[in-house]
Short mmCIF file of C-alpha atoms in Angstrom, two decimals:
data_model
loop_
_atom_site.label_atom_id
_atom_site.label_comp_id
_atom_site.label_asym_id
_atom_site.label_seq_id
_atom_site.Cartn_x
_atom_site.Cartn_y
_atom_site.Cartn_z
CA MET A 1 24.69 23.28 -2.30
CA SER A 2 25.61 24.11 1.25
CA THR A 3 26.54 21.93 4.17
CA ARG A 4 23.77 20.94 6.56
CA LYS A 5 23.72 18.94 9.77
CA VAL A 6 21.30 16.03 9.89
CA GLU A 7 20.52 14.99 13.45
CA ALA A 8 18.33 11.99 14.13
CA ILE A 9 17.06 10.38 17.31
CA VAL A 10 16.10 6.73 16.70
CA ARG A 11 15.37 3.61 18.70
CA PHE A 12 18.47 1.55 19.50
CA SER A 13 16.71 -1.39 17.87
CA ALA A 14 16.62 0.57 14.58
CA LEU A 15 20.24 1.72 14.70
CA GLU A 16 21.78 -1.20 12.79
CA GLY A 17 19.29 -0.84 9.94
CA VAL A 18 19.88 2.92 9.77
CA GLU A 19 23.67 2.42 9.72
CA ASP A 20 23.35 -0.16 6.93
CA ALA A 21 21.20 2.20 4.84
CA LEU A 22 23.69 5.03 5.32
CA LYS A 23 26.65 2.79 4.39
CA GLU A 24 24.86 1.76 1.18
CA ALA A 25 24.34 5.45 0.40
CA ASP A 26 28.11 5.97 0.70
CA ILE A 27 28.02 8.41 3.61
CA ASN A 28 31.54 9.70 4.42
CA GLY A 29 31.10 9.83 8.19
CA LEU A 30 28.69 9.95 11.08
CA THR A 31 28.60 10.21 14.85
CA VAL A 32 26.40 8.00 17.05
CA SER A 33 25.76 8.79 20.73
CA PRO A 34 23.54 7.09 23.30
CA VAL A 35 20.88 9.46 24.67
CA ARG A 36 17.85 9.30 26.96
CA GLY A 37 14.60 11.19 26.59
CA PHE A 38 10.91 11.11 25.91
CA GLY A 39 8.41 12.70 23.57
CA GLU A 40 5.08 11.11 22.72
CA TYR A 41 6.41 7.84 24.10
CA ARG A 42 7.07 7.81 27.83
CA ASN A 43 8.48 4.89 29.76
CA PHE A 44 6.03 4.83 32.67
CA PHE A 45 8.02 2.02 34.29
CA ARG A 46 10.88 4.46 35.12
CA ASP A 47 10.70 7.27 37.64
CA ASP A 48 11.88 9.81 35.06
CA TRP A 49 9.85 8.36 32.10
CA THR A 50 12.88 8.35 29.79
CA HIS A 51 13.78 5.76 27.21
CA ARG A 52 17.13 4.93 25.57
CA PHE A 53 17.69 6.19 22.04
CA ALA A 54 20.60 6.69 19.65
CA ARG A 55 21.48 10.13 18.30
CA ILE A 56 23.01 10.19 14.81
CA GLU A 57 24.77 13.32 13.52
CA ILE A 58 25.93 13.78 9.93
CA PHE A 59 27.39 16.84 8.17
CA THR A 60 26.47 16.71 4.49
CA THR A 61 25.29 18.46 1.35
CA ARG A 62 22.78 15.63 0.81
CA ALA A 63 20.59 16.42 3.83
CA GLY A 64 17.18 15.69 2.29
CA GLU A 65 18.27 12.36 0.85
CA ILE A 66 19.92 11.29 4.10
CA ALA A 67 16.94 12.32 6.21
CA ASP A 68 14.66 10.26 3.95
CA LEU A 69 16.98 7.23 4.27
CA ILE A 70 16.94 7.47 8.05
CA VAL A 71 13.15 7.81 8.20
CA GLU A 72 12.69 4.82 5.89
CA ALA A 73 15.10 2.62 7.87
CA ALA A 74 13.81 3.58 11.35
CA HIS A 75 10.05 3.75 10.67
CA THR A 76 7.79 1.25 12.46
CA GLY A 77 4.69 3.43 12.72
CA ALA A 78 4.67 3.31 16.52
CA ALA A 79 5.14 6.14 19.01
CA GLY A 80 8.82 6.43 19.90
CA ASP A 81 10.20 5.89 16.40
CA GLY A 82 12.16 9.12 16.80
CA LEU A 83 12.73 12.22 14.69
CA VAL A 84 15.08 13.80 12.16
CA ALA A 85 16.11 17.47 12.05
CA ILE A 86 18.08 19.32 9.39
CA GLU A 87 20.05 22.36 10.51
CA PRO A 88 22.07 24.94 8.54
CA VAL A 89 25.84 24.96 9.13
CA ASP A 90 27.86 28.16 8.90
CA ARG A 91 31.29 26.56 8.70
CA VAL A 92 32.98 23.18 9.10
CA VAL A 93 36.69 22.97 9.90
CA ARG A 94 38.52 19.65 9.78
CA ILE A 95 40.81 19.79 12.81
CA ARG A 96 43.49 17.48 11.38
CA ASP A 97 44.57 19.86 8.63
CA ARG A 98 42.62 23.00 9.62
CA LYS A 99 40.86 22.83 6.26
CA ILE A 100 37.61 24.75 5.98
CA ILE A 101 35.16 22.49 4.21
CA GLU A 102 32.92 24.74 2.15
CA ASN A 103 30.37 22.94 0.02
CA GLY A 104 30.57 19.27 0.58
CA GLU A 105 31.60 16.40 2.73
CA GLY A 106 35.31 16.37 3.41
#
């Protein structure tokens, strides 16, 4: 198994449920950032049409499982639910000890 990056954009209202699902799945770490954007769902009440979302980033060897957990926790069936992408990762280096993390979460 190789390390992958799972990146998800979800509604802020879904963030707590997604975090709970990931904690239950024993995820070692994640990064959450506030972002703005639009896709199918546009906020026509703003001049720039954007809406607030949360971006979640996770480096893992369990990418498919984690993506499924995020989709399940964030799904409402309405436009604007968000998306999940899985990307290959060439190398991960933990800065603290300069350790190259090969196949797995560090």
